[in-house]
Amino acid sequence: MVSGGYEEAGFRFGWRGSHYPGEPVEDMWLAVGREPDGGWCFDAYFIGRTPLPGGAPLAAGFARWLLADAPEGRYEEEFLLLDGEPQSGSRQLVDGTLLTVEVLLGREEAGGPEYLQVLLFGEVGGRPFEVCAPLECRRVARPELEAAAKRLLGDAERPPGRA
């Protein structure tokens, strides 16, 4: 697992991995945090920071979702961080891109490791797109995930401007 950034407040969960077998292993991450201006943002490997219009209530909901007890057997649950939100000012996304970000947590077999996937898709100029190489952590370190979620929940429940 990789850590870094967002440690003081907000959520950052990182890992080492590759999109496809045989491809180079890189640092990947998913982050949600408060901006200096009080707004909220989502950040992920190769997407860059993008506004999170749901703000503190969405961030708190995401943290609670991550902290919920995982079912014992096979499962897959999803959380929608962005749902067709128009983008602007990103170096990685064309202005006007409608971005959807879905986070999945699951387990392929009873007793097996949990996995986390970040799926990115949307629409640009009326044409749909999907990032075909999702961000995937194949073995979630539950204590690290929960520690990051607790930081996010604390930050989301704190009034803006208070450390």
Coordinates of N, CA, C and O in Angstrom, one line a residue:
M1 N 0.8 -1.2 0.0 CA 0.0 0.0 0.0 C 0.9 1.2 0.0 O 1.9 1.3 0.6
V2 N 0.4 2.3 -0.6 CA 1.1 3.6 -0.7 C 0.3 4.6 0.1 O -0.9 4.6 0.0
S3 N 0.9 5.4 0.8 CA 0.2 6.5 1.5 C 0.9 7.8 1.0 O 1.9 7.8 0.4
G4 N 0.2 8.9 1.3 CA 0.8 10.2 1.0 C -0.3 11.2 0.6 O -1.3 10.8 0.1
G5 N 0.0 12.4 1.0 CA -1.0 13.5 0.7 C -2.3 13.2 1.5 O -2.5 12.1 1.9
Y6 N -3.1 14.1 1.8 CA -4.4 14.0 2.5 C -4.2 13.3 3.8 O -5.2 12.9 4.4
E7 N -3.0 13.1 4.4 CA -2.9 12.4 5.7 C -3.5 13.2 6.8 O -4.1 12.6 7.7
E8 N -3.4 14.5 6.8 CA -3.8 15.3 7.9 C -5.4 15.4 8.0 O -6.0 15.4 9.0
A9 N -6.0 15.4 6.8 CA -7.4 15.5 6.7 C -7.8 14.9 5.4 O -7.1 14.8 4.5
G10 N -9.1 14.5 5.3 CA -9.6 13.9 4.0 C -9.2 12.5 3.9 O -8.7 11.8 4.8
F11 N -9.3 12.0 2.7 CA -9.1 10.6 2.4 C -8.1 10.4 1.3 O -8.3 11.0 0.3
R12 N -7.2 9.5 1.5 CA -6.3 9.1 0.4 C -6.0 7.6 0.7 O -5.6 7.3 1.8
F13 N -6.3 6.8 -0.3 CA -6.0 5.4 -0.2 C -5.2 5.1 -1.5 O -5.6 5.3 -2.6
G14 N -4.0 4.6 -1.3 CA -3.1 4.3 -2.4 C -2.6 2.8 -2.4 O -2.6 2.2 -1.3
W15 N -2.2 2.4 -3.5 CA -1.6 1.0 -3.7 C -0.7 1.0 -4.9 O -0.7 1.9 -5.7
R16 N 0.0 -0.1 -5.0 CA 0.9 -0.3 -6.2 C 0.2 -1.3 -7.0 O -0.3 -2.3 -6.5
G17 N 0.2 -1.1 -8.3 CA -0.5 -2.1 -9.2 C -0.3 -1.7 -10.6 O 0.3 -0.7 -11.0
S18 N -0.8 -2.6 -11.5 CA -0.8 -2.3 -12.9 C -2.2 -2.6 -13.5 O -2.9 -3.3 -12.9
H19 N -2.5 -1.9 -14.6 CA -3.8 -2.1 -15.2 C -4.0 -3.5 -15.8 O -5.1 -4.0 -15.8
Y20 N -2.9 -4.0 -16.3 CA -3.0 -5.3 -17.0 C -1.8 -6.2 -16.6 O -0.7 -5.6 -16.4
P21 N -1.9 -7.5 -16.6 CA -0.8 -8.3 -16.3 C 0.4 -8.0 -17.3 O 0.2 -7.8 -18.5
G22 N 1.5 -8.0 -16.7 CA 2.7 -7.7 -17.6 C 3.0 -6.2 -17.8 O 4.1 -5.9 -18.3
E23 N 2.1 -5.4 -17.4 CA 2.3 -3.9 -17.5 C 3.1 -3.4 -16.4 O 3.1 -4.1 -15.3
P24 N 3.8 -2.3 -16.5 CA 4.5 -1.8 -15.3 C 3.7 -1.5 -14.1 O 2.5 -1.1 -14.2
V25 N 4.2 -1.7 -12.9 CA 3.6 -1.5 -11.7 C 3.8 0.0 -11.3 O 4.9 0.5 -11.5
E26 N 2.7 0.7 -11.0 CA 2.8 2.1 -10.7 C 2.0 2.4 -9.4 O 1.3 1.6 -8.9
D27 N 2.3 3.6 -8.8 CA 1.5 4.1 -7.7 C 0.1 4.5 -8.2 O 0.0 5.3 -9.2
M28 N -0.9 4.0 -7.6 CA -2.3 4.4 -7.9 C -3.0 4.9 -6.7 O -2.6 4.5 -5.6
W29 N -4.0 5.7 -6.8 CA -4.7 6.2 -5.6 C -6.1 6.8 -5.9 O -6.4 7.0 -7.1
L30 N -6.8 6.9 -4.8 CA -8.1 7.5 -4.8 C -8.1 8.5 -3.7 O -7.7 8.1 -2.6
A31 N -8.6 9.7 -3.9 CA -8.6 10.7 -2.8 C -9.8 11.5 -2.8 O -10.3 11.8 -3.9
V32 N -10.3 11.9 -1.7 CA -11.4 12.9 -1.5 C -11.0 13.8 -0.4 O -10.5 13.3 0.7
G33 N -11.1 15.1 -0.6 CA -10.7 16.0 0.4 C -11.2 17.4 0.2 O -11.8 17.7 -0.8
R34 N -11.0 18.2 1.2 CA -11.4 19.6 1.2 C -10.4 20.5 0.6 O -9.2 20.3 0.9
E35 N -10.7 21.4 -0.3 CA -9.8 22.3 -0.9 C -9.6 23.5 0.1 O -10.4 23.7 1.0
P36 N -8.5 24.3 -0.1 CA -8.3 25.4 0.8 C -9.5 26.4 0.8 O -9.7 27.1 1.8
D37 N -10.2 26.5 -0.3 CA -11.3 27.5 -0.4 C -12.6 26.9 0.2 O -13.7 27.6 0.2
G38 N -12.5 25.7 0.8 CA -13.7 25.1 1.5 C -14.5 24.2 0.6 O -15.3 23.4 1.1
G39 N -14.2 24.2 -0.7 CA -14.9 23.2 -1.6 C -14.3 21.8 -1.4 O -13.3 21.6 -0.7
W40 N -14.9 20.9 -2.1 CA -14.4 19.5 -2.0 C -14.0 19.0 -3.3 O -14.5 19.5 -4.4
C41 N -13.0 18.1 -3.4 CA -12.5 17.5 -4.6 C -12.3 16.0 -4.5 O -12.2 15.4 -3.5
F42 N -12.3 15.4 -5.7 CA -12.0 14.0 -5.9 C -10.7 14.0 -6.7 O -10.5 14.9 -7.6
D43 N -9.8 13.1 -6.4 CA -8.6 13.0 -7.2 C -8.3 11.5 -7.3 O -8.6 10.7 -6.4
A44 N -7.8 11.1 -8.4 CA -7.4 9.7 -8.7 C -6.3 9.7 -9.7 O -6.1 10.6 -10.5
Y45 N -5.5 8.6 -9.6 CA -4.4 8.4 -10.6 C -4.9 8.6 -12.0 O -5.9 8.1 -12.4
F46 N -4.2 9.4 -12.7 CA -4.3 9.8 -14.1 C -5.5 10.7 -14.4 O -5.7 11.1 -15.5
I47 N -6.4 11.0 -13.5 CA -7.5 11.9 -13.7 C -7.2 13.3 -13.2 O -7.6 14.3 -13.8
G48 N -6.6 13.4 -12.1 CA -6.3 14.7 -11.5 C -7.5 15.2 -10.7 O -8.6 14.6 -10.6
R49 N -7.3 16.3 -10.0 CA -8.3 16.8 -9.1 C -9.5 17.3 -9.9 O -9.3 18.0 -10.9
T50 N -10.7 17.0 -9.4 CA -11.9 17.5 -10.0 C -12.9 17.8 -8.9 O -12.9 17.2 -7.8
P51 N -13.7 18.9 -9.0 CA -14.6 19.3 -8.0 C -15.6 18.1 -7.6 O -16.0 17.3 -8.5
L52 N -15.9 18.1 -6.3 CA -16.9 17.1 -5.8 C -18.1 17.9 -5.3 O -18.2 18.4 -4.2
P53 N -19.1 18.1 -6.2 CA -20.2 19.0 -5.9 C -21.1 18.6 -4.7 O -21.7 19.4 -4.1
G54 N -21.1 17.3 -4.3 CA -21.8 16.9 -3.2 C -21.3 17.4 -1.8 O -21.9 17.2 -0.8
G55 N -20.0 17.9 -1.9 CA -19.4 18.5 -0.7 C -19.3 17.5 0.5 O -19.2 16.3 0.4
A56 N -19.4 18.2 1.7 CA -19.2 17.4 3.0 C -20.2 16.3 3.2 O -19.8 15.2 3.6
P57 N -21.5 16.5 2.8 CA -22.5 15.4 3.0 C -22.1 14.2 2.2 O -22.2 13.0 2.7
L58 N -21.7 14.4 0.9 CA -21.3 13.3 0.1 C -20.0 12.6 0.6 O -19.9 11.4 0.7
A59 N -19.0 13.4 1.0 CA -17.8 12.9 1.6 C -18.1 12.1 2.8 O -17.5 11.0 3.0
A60 N -19.0 12.6 3.7 CA -19.3 11.8 4.9 C -20.0 10.5 4.6 O -19.7 9.5 5.2
G61 N -20.9 10.6 3.6 CA -21.6 9.3 3.2 C -20.6 8.3 2.6 O -20.8 7.1 2.9
F62 N -19.7 8.8 1.8 CA -18.7 7.9 1.3 C -17.8 7.2 2.4 O -17.6 6.0 2.4
A63 N -17.4 8.1 3.4 CA -16.7 7.5 4.5 C -17.5 6.5 5.3 O -16.9 5.4 5.6
R64 N -18.7 6.8 5.5 CA -19.6 5.8 6.3 C -19.7 4.5 5.5 O -19.7 3.4 6.0
W65 N -19.9 4.6 4.1 CA -20.0 3.5 3.3 C -18.7 2.6 3.4 O -18.8 1.4 3.5
L66 N -17.5 3.3 3.4 CA -16.3 2.5 3.5 C -16.1 1.9 4.8 O -15.5 0.8 4.9
L67 N -16.7 2.5 5.9 CA -16.5 1.9 7.2 C -17.5 0.9 7.6 O -17.4 0.2 8.6
A68 N -18.5 0.7 6.7 CA -19.5 -0.4 7.0 C -18.9 -1.8 7.0 O -17.9 -2.0 6.2
D69 N -19.4 -2.6 7.8 CA -18.9 -4.0 7.9 C -19.1 -4.7 6.5 O -20.2 -4.6 6.0
A70 N -18.1 -5.3 6.0 CA -18.2 -6.1 4.7 C -18.9 -7.4 5.0 O -18.6 -8.0 6.0
P71 N -19.7 -7.8 4.1 CA -20.3 -9.2 4.2 C -19.2 -10.2 4.2 O -18.1 -10.0 3.7
E72 N -19.5 -11.4 4.8 CA -18.6 -12.4 5.0 C -18.2 -13.1 3.6 O -17.1 -13.4 3.4
G73 N -19.2 -13.4 2.8 CA -19.0 -14.1 1.6 C -18.7 -13.2 0.4 O -18.2 -12.1 0.5
R74 N -19.1 -13.7 -0.8 CA -18.9 -12.9 -2.0 C -19.8 -11.7 -2.0 O -20.9 -11.8 -1.5
Y75 N -19.3 -10.6 -2.4 CA -20.2 -9.4 -2.5 C -19.5 -8.4 -3.5 O -18.3 -8.5 -3.8
E76 N -20.3 -7.5 -3.9 CA -19.9 -6.3 -4.6 C -20.9 -5.2 -4.4 O -22.1 -5.4 -4.6
E77 N -20.4 -4.1 -3.8 CA -21.2 -2.9 -3.5 C -20.6 -1.7 -4.2 O -19.4 -1.7 -4.4
E78 N -21.5 -0.7 -4.5 CA -21.0 0.4 -5.3 C -21.4 1.7 -4.6 O -22.4 1.8 -3.8
F79 N -20.6 2.7 -4.8 CA -20.8 4.1 -4.3 C -20.6 5.0 -5.4 O -19.5 5.0 -6.0
L80 N -21.5 5.9 -5.7 CA -21.4 6.9 -6.8 C -20.9 8.2 -6.3 O -21.6 8.9 -5.5
L81 N -19.6 8.5 -6.6 CA -19.0 9.8 -6.1 C -19.4 10.9 -7.0 O -19.7 12.0 -6.5
L82 N -19.4 10.7 -8.3 CA -19.8 11.7 -9.3 C -20.8 11.1 -10.2 O -20.5 10.0 -10.7
D83 N -21.8 11.8 -10.6 CA -22.8 11.3 -11.5 C -23.1 12.2 -12.7 O -23.9 13.1 -12.5
G84 N -22.3 12.1 -13.7 CA -22.5 12.9 -14.9 C -22.2 14.4 -14.6 O -22.9 15.3 -15.2
E85 N -21.2 14.7 -13.8 CA -20.9 16.1 -13.4 C -20.1 16.7 -14.5 O -19.1 16.2 -14.9
P86 N -20.5 18.0 -15.0 CA -19.7 18.7 -16.0 C -18.3 19.1 -15.4 O -18.3 19.6 -14.2
Q87 N -17.3 19.0 -16.2 CA -15.9 19.3 -15.7 C -15.4 20.5 -16.5 O -15.8 20.7 -17.6
S88 N -14.5 21.3 -15.8 CA -13.9 22.4 -16.5 C -12.6 22.7 -15.7 O -12.5 22.4 -14.5
G89 N -11.6 23.1 -16.4 CA -10.3 23.5 -15.8 C -9.4 22.4 -15.5 O -8.3 22.6 -14.9
S90 N -9.7 21.2 -15.9 CA -8.8 20.0 -15.7 C -7.8 19.9 -16.8 O -8.1 20.1 -18.0
R91 N -6.5 19.6 -16.5 CA -5.5 19.3 -17.5 C -5.8 18.0 -18.2 O -5.4 17.8 -19.4
Q92 N -6.5 17.1 -17.5 CA -6.7 15.8 -18.1 C -8.0 15.6 -18.8 O -8.2 14.7 -19.6
L93 N -9.0 16.4 -18.4 CA -10.4 16.3 -19.0 C -10.8 17.5 -19.8 O -10.5 18.6 -19.4
V94 N -11.4 17.3 -21.0 CA -11.8 18.3 -21.8 C -13.0 19.1 -21.1 O -13.8 18.4 -20.5
D95 N -13.0 20.4 -21.2 CA -14.1 21.2 -20.6 C -15.4 20.7 -21.1 O -15.5 20.4 -22.3
G96 N -16.4 20.6 -20.3 CA -17.7 20.1 -20.7 C -17.8 18.6 -20.5 O -18.9 18.1 -20.7
T97 N -16.7 17.9 -20.2 CA -16.9 16.4 -20.0 C -17.8 16.1 -18.9 O -17.8 16.8 -17.9
L98 N -18.8 15.2 -19.1 CA -19.7 14.8 -18.1 C -19.0 13.5 -17.5 O -19.0 12.5 -18.1
L99 N -18.6 13.7 -16.2 CA -17.8 12.6 -15.6 C -18.6 11.9 -14.5 O -19.3 12.5 -13.7
T100 N -18.6 10.5 -14.6 CA -19.2 9.7 -13.5 C -18.1 8.9 -12.9 O -17.2 8.3 -13.7
V101 N -18.0 8.8 -11.6 CA -17.0 8.0 -10.9 C -17.8 7.1 -9.9 O -18.5 7.6 -9.1
E102 N -17.5 5.8 -10.1 CA -18.2 4.8 -9.3 C -17.1 4.0 -8.6 O -16.1 3.6 -9.2
V103 N -17.2 3.8 -7.3 CA -16.3 3.1 -6.5 C -16.9 1.8 -6.1 O -18.1 1.7 -5.6
L104 N -16.2 0.6 -6.4 CA -16.8 -0.7 -6.0 C -15.9 -1.3 -5.0 O -14.6 -1.2 -5.0
L105 N -16.5 -1.9 -4.0 CA -15.8 -2.8 -3.0 C -16.4 -4.1 -3.1 O -17.6 -4.3 -3.2
G106 N -15.6 -5.2 -3.1 CA -16.2 -6.5 -3.2 C -15.2 -7.6 -2.8 O -14.0 -7.3 -2.4
R107 N -15.7 -8.8 -2.9 CA -14.9 -10.0 -2.6 C -15.4 -11.0 -3.6 O -16.6 -11.3 -3.7
E108 N -14.4 -11.7 -4.3 CA -14.8 -12.6 -5.4 C -15.2 -14.0 -4.8 O -15.9 -14.7 -5.4
E109 N -14.6 -14.3 -3.6 CA -15.0 -15.6 -3.0 C -15.0 -15.5 -1.5 O -14.2 -14.7 -0.9
A110 N -15.8 -16.3 -0.8 CA -15.8 -16.3 0.6 C -14.5 -16.5 1.2 O -13.7 -17.4 0.7
G111 N -14.0 -15.7 2.1 CA -12.7 -15.9 2.8 C -11.6 -15.3 2.0 O -10.5 -15.2 2.4
G112 N -11.9 -14.8 0.7 CA -10.8 -14.2 -0.1 C -10.6 -12.7 0.2 O -11.3 -12.2 1.1
P113 N -9.6 -12.1 -0.4 CA -9.4 -10.7 -0.1 C -10.4 -9.8 -0.7 O -11.1 -10.2 -1.7
E114 N -10.6 -8.7 -0.1 CA -11.5 -7.6 -0.7 C -10.7 -6.9 -1.8 O -9.5 -6.8 -1.7
Y115 N -11.4 -6.4 -2.8 CA -10.9 -5.6 -3.8 C -11.6 -4.3 -3.9 O -12.7 -4.1 -3.4
L116 N -10.9 -3.3 -4.4 CA -11.5 -2.0 -4.7 C -11.3 -1.6 -6.1 O -10.2 -1.8 -6.6
Q117 N -12.3 -1.1 -6.8 CA -12.2 -0.6 -8.2 C -12.8 0.8 -8.3 O -13.8 1.1 -7.6
V118 N -12.1 1.6 -9.1 CA -12.7 2.9 -9.4 C -13.0 2.9 -10.9 O -12.1 2.7 -11.7
L119 N -14.3 3.0 -11.2 CA -14.7 3.1 -12.6 C -15.0 4.5 -13.0 O -15.7 5.2 -12.3
L120 N -14.4 4.9 -14.2 CA -14.6 6.2 -14.7 C -15.2 6.2 -16.0 O -14.7 5.5 -16.9
F121 N -16.3 6.9 -16.2 CA -17.0 6.9 -17.5 C -17.7 8.2 -17.6 O -17.8 9.0 -16.7
G122 N -18.3 8.5 -18.8 CA -19.0 9.7 -19.0 C -19.3 10.0 -20.4 O -19.5 9.1 -21.2
E123 N -19.3 11.3 -20.7 CA -19.7 11.7 -22.1 C -18.9 13.0 -22.4 O -18.7 13.9 -21.6
V124 N -18.4 13.0 -23.6 CA -17.6 14.2 -24.2 C -18.3 14.5 -25.5 O -18.3 13.7 -26.4
G125 N -18.8 15.8 -25.6 CA -19.3 16.2 -26.9 C -20.5 15.3 -27.4 O -20.6 15.0 -28.6
G126 N -21.3 14.8 -26.5 CA -22.4 13.9 -26.9 C -22.0 12.4 -27.2 O -22.8 11.6 -27.5
R127 N -20.7 12.1 -27.0 CA -20.2 10.8 -27.2 C -19.8 10.1 -25.9 O -19.0 10.7 -25.2
P128 N -20.3 8.9 -25.6 CA -19.9 8.3 -24.4 C -18.5 7.8 -24.4 O -17.9 7.5 -25.4
F129 N -17.9 7.7 -23.2 CA -16.6 7.1 -23.1 C -16.5 6.3 -21.8 O -17.3 6.5 -20.9
E130 N -15.6 5.4 -21.7 CA -15.3 4.6 -20.5 C -13.8 4.4 -20.4 O -13.2 4.1 -21.4
V131 N -13.2 4.6 -19.3 CA -11.8 4.3 -19.1 C -11.7 2.8 -18.9 O -12.3 2.2 -18.0
C132 N -11.2 2.1 -19.9 CA -11.2 0.7 -20.0 C -10.2 0.0 -19.0 O -10.2 -1.2 -18.9
A133 N -9.3 0.8 -18.4 CA -8.4 0.2 -17.4 C -8.7 0.8 -16.1 O -8.2 1.8 -15.7
P134 N -9.7 0.2 -15.4 CA -10.1 0.8 -14.1 C -9.0 0.8 -13.1 O -8.1 0.0 -13.2
L135 N -9.0 1.7 -12.1 CA -8.1 1.7 -11.0 C -8.5 0.5 -10.1 O -9.7 0.4 -9.7
E136 N -7.6 -0.4 -9.9 CA -8.0 -1.6 -9.1 C -7.0 -2.0 -8.1 O -5.8 -2.1 -8.4
C137 N -7.4 -2.1 -6.9 CA -6.6 -2.6 -5.8 C -7.1 -4.0 -5.5 O -8.3 -4.2 -5.0
R138 N -6.3 -5.0 -5.8 CA -6.8 -6.4 -5.7 C -6.8 -7.0 -4.3 O -7.4 -8.0 -4.1
R139 N -6.1 -6.3 -3.4 CA -6.1 -6.8 -2.0 C -6.2 -5.6 -1.1 O -5.1 -4.9 -0.9
V140 N -7.3 -5.3 -0.6 CA -7.5 -4.1 0.2 C -7.0 -4.4 1.6 O -7.4 -5.4 2.2
A141 N -6.2 -3.5 2.1 CA -5.7 -3.6 3.5 C -6.8 -2.8 4.3 O -6.8 -1.6 4.4
R142 N -7.7 -3.6 4.9 CA -8.9 -3.0 5.6 C -8.5 -2.0 6.7 O -9.1 -0.9 6.7
P143 N -7.4 -2.2 7.5 CA -7.1 -1.2 8.5 C -6.7 0.1 7.9 O -7.0 1.2 8.4
E144 N -5.9 0.1 6.8 CA -5.5 1.4 6.1 C -6.7 2.0 5.5 O -6.9 3.3 5.5
L145 N -7.6 1.3 4.9 CA -8.8 1.9 4.3 C -9.7 2.5 5.3 O -10.2 3.6 5.2
E146 N -9.9 1.8 6.5 CA -10.7 2.4 7.5 C -10.1 3.6 8.2 O -10.8 4.6 8.5
A147 N -8.7 3.6 8.3 CA -8.1 4.8 8.9 C -8.3 6.0 8.0 O -8.6 7.1 8.4
A148 N -8.2 5.8 6.7 CA -8.4 6.9 5.7 C -9.8 7.3 5.7 O -10.1 8.5 5.7
A149 N -10.8 6.4 5.9 CA -12.2 6.8 5.9 C -12.5 7.5 7.2 O -13.3 8.5 7.1
K150 N -11.9 7.2 8.3 CA -12.1 7.9 9.5 C -11.6 9.3 9.5 O -12.2 10.3 10.0
R151 N -10.5 9.5 8.8 CA -10.0 10.9 8.6 C -10.9 11.7 7.8 O -11.2 12.8 8.1
L152 N -11.5 11.1 6.7 CA -12.4 11.8 5.9 C -13.7 12.1 6.6 O -14.2 13.2 6.5
L153 N -14.2 11.2 7.4 CA -15.4 11.4 8.1 C -15.2 12.6 9.1 O -16.1 13.5 9.3
G154 N -14.1 12.6 9.8 CA -13.8 13.7 10.8 C -13.7 15.0 10.1 O -14.2 16.0 10.5
D155 N -13.1 15.0 8.9 CA -13.0 16.3 8.1 C -14.3 16.7 7.6 O -14.6 17.9 7.6
A156 N -15.1 15.8 7.1 CA -16.4 16.1 6.6 C -17.4 16.6 7.6 O -18.3 17.4 7.4
E157 N -17.2 16.2 8.9 CA -18.1 16.6 9.9 C -17.6 17.9 10.6 O -18.3 18.4 11.4
R158 N -16.4 18.3 10.3 CA -15.8 19.5 10.9 C -16.3 20.7 10.1 O -16.3 20.7 8.9
P159 N -16.7 21.8 10.7 CA -17.1 23.0 10.0 C -16.0 23.5 9.1 O -14.8 23.4 9.5
P160 N -16.3 24.2 8.0 CA -15.2 24.7 7.1 C -14.4 25.7 7.9 O -14.9 26.5 8.8
G161 N -13.1 25.7 7.6 CA -12.2 26.7 8.3 C -11.7 26.3 9.6 O -10.9 27.0 10.2
R162 N -12.1 25.1 10.1 CA -11.6 24.7 11.5 C -10.7 23.5 11.3 O -11.0 22.6 10.6
A163 N -9.6 23.6 11.9 CA -8.6 22.5 11.8 C -8.8 21.5 12.9 O -9.5 21.6 13.8

